[in-house]
GROMACS .gro file of N, CA, C and O in nm:
model
  380
    1MET      N    1  -5.058  -3.917   5.522
    1MET     CA    2  -5.037  -3.976   5.650
    1MET      C    3  -5.082  -4.122   5.648
    1MET      O    4  -5.199  -4.150   5.643
    2SER      N    5  -4.992  -4.215   5.653
    2SER     CA    6  -5.029  -4.355   5.644
    2SER      C    7  -5.092  -4.407   5.772
    2SER      O    8  -5.163  -4.506   5.770
    3ASP      N    9  -5.067  -4.343   5.886
    3ASP     CA   10  -5.126  -4.388   6.012
    3ASP      C   11  -5.258  -4.318   6.043
    3ASP      O   12  -5.312  -4.333   6.151
    4SER      N   13  -5.312  -4.243   5.949
    4SER     CA   14  -5.440  -4.176   5.968
    4SER      C   15  -5.553  -4.276   5.961
    4SER      O   16  -5.547  -4.374   5.888
    5ILE      N   17  -5.658  -4.248   6.035
    5ILE     CA   18  -5.779  -4.329   6.030
    5ILE      C   19  -5.854  -4.293   5.903
    5ILE      O   20  -5.869  -4.175   5.870
    6GLN      N   21  -5.901  -4.393   5.830
    6GLN     CA   22  -5.977  -4.371   5.708
    6GLN      C   23  -6.126  -4.375   5.739
    6GLN      O   24  -6.174  -4.472   5.797
    7ILE      N   25  -6.196  -4.269   5.703
    7ILE     CA   26  -6.340  -4.258   5.728
    7ILE      C   27  -6.411  -4.239   5.595
    7ILE      O   28  -6.377  -4.148   5.520
    8GLN      N   29  -6.508  -4.326   5.565
    8GLN     CA   30  -6.586  -4.314   5.442
    8GLN      C   31  -6.726  -4.265   5.477
    8GLN      O   32  -6.791  -4.320   5.566
    9VAL      N   33  -6.770  -4.160   5.405
    9VAL     CA   34  -6.901  -4.100   5.427
    9VAL      C   35  -6.989  -4.133   5.307
    9VAL      O   36  -6.944  -4.126   5.192
   10ALA      N   37  -7.116  -4.166   5.332
   10ALA     CA   38  -7.208  -4.209   5.227
   10ALA      C   39  -7.268  -4.095   5.145
   10ALA      O   40  -7.355  -4.118   5.063
   11ASP      N   41  -7.219  -3.973   5.163
   11ASP     CA   42  -7.271  -3.858   5.090
   11ASP      C   43  -7.156  -3.759   5.066
   11ASP      O   44  -7.043  -3.787   5.104
   12SER      N   45  -7.186  -3.644   5.007
   12SER     CA   46  -7.082  -3.544   4.979
   12SER      C   47  -7.056  -3.452   5.097
   12SER      O   48  -6.968  -3.367   5.091
   13HIS      N   49  -7.133  -3.470   5.204
   13HIS     CA   50  -7.115  -3.390   5.325
   13HIS      C   51  -7.177  -3.464   5.443
   13HIS      O   52  -7.251  -3.561   5.424
   14LEU      N   53  -7.147  -3.422   5.563
   14LEU     CA   54  -7.203  -3.482   5.684
   14LEU      C   55  -7.327  -3.406   5.728
   14LEU      O   56  -7.337  -3.285   5.708
   15TYR      N   57  -7.421  -3.477   5.789
   15TYR     CA   58  -7.545  -3.419   5.841
   15TYR      C   59  -7.604  -3.523   5.936
   15TYR      O   60  -7.569  -3.642   5.928
   16PRO      N   61  -7.694  -3.483   6.026
   16PRO     CA   62  -7.755  -3.580   6.118
   16PRO      C   63  -7.824  -3.694   6.041
   16PRO      O   64  -7.898  -3.671   5.947
   17GLY      N   65  -7.791  -3.817   6.078
   17GLY     CA   66  -7.846  -3.934   6.013
   17GLY      C   67  -7.758  -3.994   5.906
   17GLY      O   68  -7.780  -4.106   5.861
   18CYS      N   69  -7.656  -3.921   5.862
   18CYS     CA   70  -7.566  -3.967   5.756
   18CYS      C   71  -7.489  -4.091   5.801
   18CYS      O   72  -7.439  -4.097   5.913
   19ALA      N   73  -7.476  -4.189   5.712
   19ALA     CA   74  -7.401  -4.312   5.740
   19ALA      C   75  -7.252  -4.290   5.720
   19ALA      O   76  -7.209  -4.223   5.625
   20VAL      N   77  -7.173  -4.347   5.811
   20VAL     CA   78  -7.027  -4.333   5.809
   20VAL      C   79  -6.966  -4.470   5.835
   20VAL      O   80  -7.015  -4.546   5.920
   21HIS      N   81  -6.859  -4.504   5.764
   21HIS     CA   82  -6.788  -4.630   5.785
   21HIS      C   83  -6.646  -4.600   5.831
   21HIS      O   84  -6.575  -4.520   5.768
   22ILE      N   85  -6.605  -4.664   5.941
   22ILE     CA   86  -6.470  -4.646   5.995
   22ILE      C   87  -6.413  -4.785   6.023
   22ILE      O   88  -6.466  -4.859   6.106
   23ALA      N   89  -6.305  -4.822   5.955
   23ALA     CA   90  -6.249  -4.955   5.969
   23ALA      C   91  -6.171  -4.972   6.100
   23ALA      O   92  -6.181  -5.074   6.166
   24HIS      N   93  -6.092  -4.873   6.138
   24HIS     CA   94  -6.009  -4.883   6.258
   24HIS      C   95  -6.025  -4.756   6.340
   24HIS      O   96  -6.002  -4.647   6.289
   25LEU      N   97  -6.061  -4.772   6.465
   25LEU     CA   98  -6.088  -4.657   6.552
   25LEU      C   99  -5.969  -4.620   6.638
   25LEU      O  100  -5.885  -4.706   6.668
   26PRO      N  101  -5.965  -4.495   6.685
   26PRO     CA  102  -5.860  -4.458   6.781
   26PRO      C  103  -5.892  -4.519   6.917
   26PRO      O  104  -6.006  -4.556   6.945
   27GLU      N  105  -5.790  -4.533   7.000
   27GLU     CA  106  -5.812  -4.579   7.136
   27GLU      C  107  -5.894  -4.475   7.211
   27GLU      O  108  -5.884  -4.355   7.183
   28PRO      N  109  -5.976  -4.519   7.307
   28PRO     CA  110  -6.052  -4.421   7.387
   28PRO      C  111  -5.958  -4.321   7.453
   28PRO      O  112  -5.847  -4.355   7.492
   29ALA      N  113  -6.003  -4.199   7.463
   29ALA     CA  114  -5.932  -4.088   7.527
   29ALA      C  115  -5.813  -4.037   7.445
   29ALA      O  116  -5.741  -3.950   7.491
   30LEU      N  117  -5.791  -4.088   7.326
   30LEU     CA  118  -5.683  -4.038   7.241
   30LEU      C  119  -5.742  -3.975   7.115
   30LEU      O  120  -5.833  -4.030   7.054
   31ALA      N  121  -5.688  -3.862   7.079
   31ALA     CA  122  -5.728  -3.799   6.952
   31ALA      C  123  -5.642  -3.859   6.842
   31ALA      O  124  -5.526  -3.892   6.864
   32ALA      N  125  -5.700  -3.875   6.724
   32ALA     CA  126  -5.627  -3.933   6.612
   32ALA      C  127  -5.656  -3.854   6.485
   32ALA      O  128  -5.766  -3.806   6.464
   33ALA      N  129  -5.554  -3.844   6.401
   33ALA     CA  130  -5.571  -3.781   6.270
   33ALA      C  131  -5.653  -3.873   6.182
   33ALA      O  132  -5.645  -3.996   6.193
   34ALA      N  133  -5.735  -3.814   6.096
   34ALA     CA  134  -5.820  -3.893   6.007
   34ALA      C  135  -5.827  -3.828   5.870
   34ALA      O  136  -5.808  -3.707   5.856
   35ILE      N  137  -5.854  -3.910   5.772
   35ILE     CA  138  -5.882  -3.865   5.636
   35ILE      C  139  -6.027  -3.904   5.608
   35ILE      O  140  -6.063  -4.021   5.617
   36VAL      N  141  -6.110  -3.805   5.575
   36VAL     CA  142  -6.250  -3.831   5.546
   36VAL      C  143  -6.267  -3.834   5.394
   36VAL      O  144  -6.228  -3.740   5.325
   37GLU      N  145  -6.323  -3.944   5.345
   37GLU     CA  146  -6.348  -3.960   5.202
   37GLU      C  147  -6.499  -3.957   5.181
   37GLU      O  148  -6.572  -4.039   5.235
   38PHE      N  149  -6.544  -3.860   5.102
   38PHE     CA  150  -6.687  -3.843   5.075
   38PHE      C  151  -6.726  -3.919   4.948
   38PHE      O  152  -6.643  -3.946   4.862
   39ALA      N  153  -6.854  -3.953   4.937
   39ALA     CA  154  -6.904  -4.034   4.826
   39ALA      C  155  -6.882  -3.970   4.689
   39ALA      O  156  -6.873  -4.040   4.589
   40ASP      N  157  -6.873  -3.838   4.684
   40ASP     CA  158  -6.854  -3.771   4.554
   40ASP      C  159  -6.707  -3.764   4.513
   40ASP      O  160  -6.674  -3.706   4.411
   41GLY      N  161  -6.617  -3.822   4.594
   41GLY     CA  162  -6.475  -3.821   4.561
   41GLY      C  163  -6.397  -3.711   4.629
   41GLY      O  164  -6.274  -3.709   4.620
   42SER      N  165  -6.463  -3.619   4.696
   42SER     CA  166  -6.392  -3.515   4.769
   42SER      C  167  -6.341  -3.572   4.902
   42SER      O  168  -6.379  -3.682   4.943
   43GLY      N  169  -6.254  -3.497   4.968
   43GLY     CA  170  -6.199  -3.543   5.094
   43GLY      C  171  -6.160  -3.427   5.183
   43GLY      O  172  -6.153  -3.312   5.138
   44ALA      N  173  -6.135  -3.459   5.309
   44ALA     CA  174  -6.096  -3.356   5.406
   44ALA      C  175  -6.013  -3.419   5.516
   44ALA      O  176  -6.026  -3.538   5.545
   45ASN      N  177  -5.928  -3.338   5.576
   45ASN     CA  178  -5.856  -3.381   5.696
   45ASN      C  179  -5.949  -3.366   5.814
   45ASN      O  180  -6.038  -3.281   5.815
   46ALA      N  181  -5.926  -3.446   5.917
   46ALA     CA  182  -6.011  -3.443   6.035
   46ALA      C  183  -5.934  -3.493   6.156
   46ALA      O  184  -5.824  -3.548   6.143
   47THR      N  185  -5.996  -3.475   6.272
   47THR     CA  186  -5.946  -3.531   6.397
   47THR      C  187  -6.062  -3.602   6.462
   47THR      O  188  -6.174  -3.550   6.464
   48CYS      N  189  -6.039  -3.723   6.513
   48CYS     CA  190  -6.147  -3.794   6.581
   48CYS      C  191  -6.101  -3.834   6.721
   48CYS      O  192  -5.982  -3.851   6.748
   49HIS      N  193  -6.198  -3.843   6.808
   49HIS     CA  194  -6.173  -3.873   6.949
   49HIS      C  195  -6.289  -3.956   7.001
   49HIS      O  196  -6.405  -3.917   6.989
   50ARG      N  197  -6.259  -4.072   7.059
   50ARG     CA  198  -6.365  -4.156   7.116
   50ARG      C  199  -6.400  -4.105   7.254
   50ARG      O  200  -6.318  -4.101   7.344
   51ARG      N  201  -6.525  -4.064   7.271
   51ARG     CA  202  -6.574  -4.017   7.402
   51ARG      C  203  -6.616  -4.134   7.489
   51ARG      O  204  -6.605  -4.129   7.610
   52ALA      N  205  -6.669  -4.237   7.427
   52ALA     CA  206  -6.717  -4.358   7.493
   52ALA      C  207  -6.709  -4.469   7.389
   52ALA      O  208  -6.688  -4.440   7.270
   53PRO      N  209  -6.727  -4.595   7.428
   53PRO     CA  210  -6.717  -4.703   7.328
   53PRO      C  211  -6.809  -4.684   7.207
   53PRO      O  212  -6.773  -4.722   7.097
   54ASP      N  213  -6.927  -4.624   7.227
   54ASP     CA  214  -7.022  -4.608   7.117
   54ASP      C  215  -7.037  -4.463   7.072
   54ASP      O  216  -7.129  -4.433   6.996
   55GLU      N  217  -6.949  -4.373   7.115
   55GLU     CA  218  -6.956  -4.231   7.076
   55GLU      C  219  -6.822  -4.183   7.025
   55GLU      O  220  -6.718  -4.213   7.083
   56LEU      N  221  -6.827  -4.108   6.917
   56LEU     CA  222  -6.707  -4.055   6.855
   56LEU      C  223  -6.728  -3.909   6.821
   56LEU      O  224  -6.831  -3.873   6.763
   57GLU      N  225  -6.633  -3.824   6.857
   57GLU     CA  226  -6.633  -3.684   6.815
   57GLU      C  227  -6.548  -3.674   6.689
   57GLU      O  228  -6.438  -3.729   6.685
   58LEU      N  229  -6.597  -3.605   6.590
   58LEU     CA  230  -6.525  -3.588   6.465
   58LEU      C  231  -6.523  -3.440   6.429
   58LEU      O  232  -6.627  -3.377   6.414
   59THR      N  233  -6.403  -3.385   6.417
   59THR     CA  234  -6.384  -3.247   6.376
   59THR      C  235  -6.326  -3.249   6.235
   59THR      O  236  -6.215  -3.298   6.214
   60VAL      N  237  -6.405  -3.200   6.139
   60VAL     CA  238  -6.366  -3.205   5.998
   60VAL      C  239  -6.325  -3.065   5.952
   60VAL      O  240  -6.399  -2.969   5.972
   61ASP      N  241  -6.207  -3.056   5.890
   61ASP     CA  242  -6.161  -2.929   5.835
   61ASP      C  243  -6.250  -2.889   5.717
   61ASP      O  244  -6.317  -2.973   5.656
   62GLY      N  245  -6.247  -2.762   5.683
   62GLY     CA  246  -6.321  -2.715   5.566
   62GLY      C  247  -6.270  -2.780   5.438
   62GLY      O  248  -6.153  -2.818   5.429
   63TYR      N  249  -6.358  -2.797   5.342
   63TYR     CA  250  -6.322  -2.860   5.214
   63TYR      C  251  -6.420  -2.813   5.107
   63TYR      O  252  -6.514  -2.740   5.136
   64ALA      N  253  -6.400  -2.857   4.986
   64ALA     CA  254  -6.493  -2.828   4.877
   64ALA      C  255  -6.539  -2.960   4.817
   64ALA      O  256  -6.459  -3.052   4.798
   65THR      N  257  -6.669  -2.970   4.787
   65THR     CA  258  -6.722  -3.090   4.723
   65THR      C  259  -6.671  -3.095   4.578
   65THR      O  260  -6.611  -2.998   4.530
   66GLN      N  261  -6.696  -3.205   4.509
   66GLN     CA  262  -6.653  -3.217   4.370
   66GLN      C  263  -6.716  -3.109   4.283
   66GLN      O  264  -6.659  -3.069   4.183
   67ARG      N  265  -6.834  -3.064   4.320
   67ARG     CA  266  -6.900  -2.956   4.244
   67ARG      C  267  -6.854  -2.817   4.291
   67ARG      O  268  -6.917  -2.717   4.262
   68ARG      N  269  -6.748  -2.816   4.369
   68ARG     CA  270  -6.683  -2.694   4.419
   68ARG      C  271  -6.769  -2.615   4.518
   68ARG      O  272  -6.753  -2.494   4.532
   69HIS      N  273  -6.860  -2.683   4.585
   69HIS     CA  274  -6.939  -2.618   4.690
   69HIS      C  275  -6.855  -2.618   4.818
   69HIS      O  276  -6.816  -2.723   4.866
   70PRO      N  277  -6.825  -2.499   4.873
   70PRO     CA  278  -6.743  -2.495   4.994
   70PRO      C  279  -6.822  -2.542   5.117
   70PRO      O  280  -6.939  -2.509   5.133
   71VAL      N  281  -6.757  -2.621   5.201
   71VAL     CA  282  -6.816  -2.669   5.326
   71VAL      C  283  -6.723  -2.625   5.439
   71VAL      O  284  -6.604  -2.657   5.437
   72ASP      N  285  -6.777  -2.549   5.534
   72ASP     CA  286  -6.697  -2.500   5.646
   72ASP      C  287  -6.658  -2.613   5.740
   72ASP      O  288  -6.724  -2.718   5.745
   73ALA      N  289  -6.554  -2.591   5.818
   73ALA     CA  290  -6.512  -2.686   5.922
   73ALA      C  291  -6.627  -2.704   6.021
   73ALA      O  292  -6.697  -2.608   6.055
   74LYS      N  293  -6.648  -2.828   6.064
   74LYS     CA  294  -6.757  -2.857   6.157
   74LYS      C  295  -6.714  -2.966   6.254
   74LYS      O  296  -6.623  -3.045   6.228
   75HIS      N  297  -6.787  -2.973   6.365
   75HIS     CA  298  -6.761  -3.067   6.474
   75HIS      C  299  -6.887  -3.152   6.492
   75HIS      O  300  -6.996  -3.097   6.509
   76TRP      N  301  -6.873  -3.286   6.490
   76TRP     CA  302  -6.987  -3.376   6.490
   76TRP      C  303  -6.978  -3.481   6.600
   76TRP      O  304  -6.869  -3.521   6.640
   77LEU      N  305  -7.094  -3.531   6.643
   77LEU     CA  306  -7.103  -3.646   6.732
   77LEU      C  307  -7.157  -3.762   6.651
   77LEU      O  308  -7.263  -3.752   6.587
   78LEU      N  309  -7.085  -3.875   6.652
   78LEU     CA  310  -7.127  -3.996   6.581
   78LEU      C  311  -7.157  -4.105   6.683
   78LEU      O  312  -7.090  -4.113   6.787
   79LEU      N  313  -7.256  -4.189   6.652
   79LEU     CA  314  -7.292  -4.302   6.737
   79LEU      C  315  -7.276  -4.432   6.658
   79LEU      O  316  -7.311  -4.438   6.540
   80ALA      N  317  -7.225  -4.535   6.725
   80ALA     CA  318  -7.207  -4.666   6.661
   80ALA      C  319  -7.342  -4.727   6.627
   80ALA      O  320  -7.437  -4.717   6.705
   81VAL      N  321  -7.350  -4.792   6.512
   81VAL     CA  322  -7.472  -4.856   6.467
   81VAL      C  323  -7.469  -5.005   6.499
   81VAL      O  324  -7.572  -5.067   6.522
   82ASP      N  325  -7.349  -5.064   6.500
   82ASP     CA  326  -7.338  -5.208   6.524
   82ASP      C  327  -7.228  -5.239   6.625
   82ASP      O  328  -7.149  -5.152   6.661
   83ALA      N  329  -7.223  -5.362   6.668
   83ALA     CA  330  -7.126  -5.405   6.770
   83ALA      C  331  -6.982  -5.407   6.719
   83ALA      O  332  -6.889  -5.402   6.799
   84THR      N  333  -6.962  -5.413   6.588
   84THR     CA  334  -6.826  -5.415   6.533
   84THR      C  335  -6.761  -5.277   6.536
   84THR      O  336  -6.641  -5.264   6.519
   85HIS      N  337  -6.842  -5.173   6.554
   85HIS     CA  338  -6.796  -5.033   6.552
   85HIS      C  339  -6.734  -4.993   6.419
   85HIS      O  340  -6.646  -4.910   6.413
   86ASN      N  341  -6.782  -5.056   6.312
   86ASN     CA  342  -6.743  -5.016   6.177
   86ASN      C  343  -6.846  -4.924   6.114
   86ASN      O  344  -6.813  -4.841   6.031
   87SER      N  345  -6.972  -4.939   6.152
   87SER     CA  346  -7.080  -4.856   6.098
   87SER      C  347  -7.125  -4.756   6.203
   87SER      O  348  -7.150  -4.792   6.318
   88TRP      N  349  -7.136  -4.630   6.159
   88TRP     CA  350  -7.172  -4.520   6.248
   88TRP      C  351  -7.277  -4.435   6.180
   88TRP      O  352  -7.293  -4.438   6.058
   89ARG      N  353  -7.346  -4.354   6.258
   89ARG     CA  354  -7.439  -4.252   6.207
   89ARG      C  355  -7.407  -4.121   6.277
   89ARG      O  356  -7.373  -4.119   6.395
   90VAL      N  357  -7.420  -4.012   6.203
   90VAL     CA  358  -7.403  -3.881   6.262
   90VAL      C  359  -7.525  -3.854   6.350
   90VAL      O  360  -7.639  -3.860   6.302
   91LYS      N  361  -7.502  -3.827   6.477
   91LYS     CA  362  -7.611  -3.798   6.571
   91LYS      C  363  -7.649  -3.650   6.562
   91LYS      O  364  -7.766  -3.615   6.546
   92ARG      N  365  -7.548  -3.562   6.578
   92ARG     CA  366  -7.577  -3.419   6.574
   92ARG      C  367  -7.447  -3.340   6.559
   92ARG      O  368  -7.338  -3.393   6.577
   93ARG      N  369  -7.464  -3.214   6.528
   93ARG     CA  370  -7.350  -3.123   6.520
   93ARG      C  371  -7.316  -3.073   6.660
   93ARG      O  372  -7.407  -3.045   6.739
   94LEU      N  373  -7.190  -3.062   6.691
   94LEU     CA  374  -7.146  -3.012   6.821
   94LEU      C  375  -7.097  -2.867   6.806
   94LEU      O  376  -7.055  -2.828   6.697
   95PRO      N  377  -7.104  -2.792   6.914
   95PRO     CA  378  -7.056  -2.653   6.907
   95PRO      C  379  -6.906  -2.643   6.886
   95PRO      O  380  -6.833  -2.733   6.910
   0.00000   0.00000   0.00000
């Protein structure tokens, strides 16, 4: 999907406090398809939705890390770290 949002994660999985880089965000109130690229080279499909200018919901499909460790699908809340909205941190897991 060439129109997918590209999300880079600083580790092989997401967790509270994990750093995330997003170059182009979806418009507020719109859900957008995303490709999540993890630091170990693994990847997953996802959907992201801006709840507020500094809050993003990210739903990541299940995937396997490069070491073949399975990671279940999860739903996360991310908060912007800077005014450019390129740097984010995972705040917490959502139900």
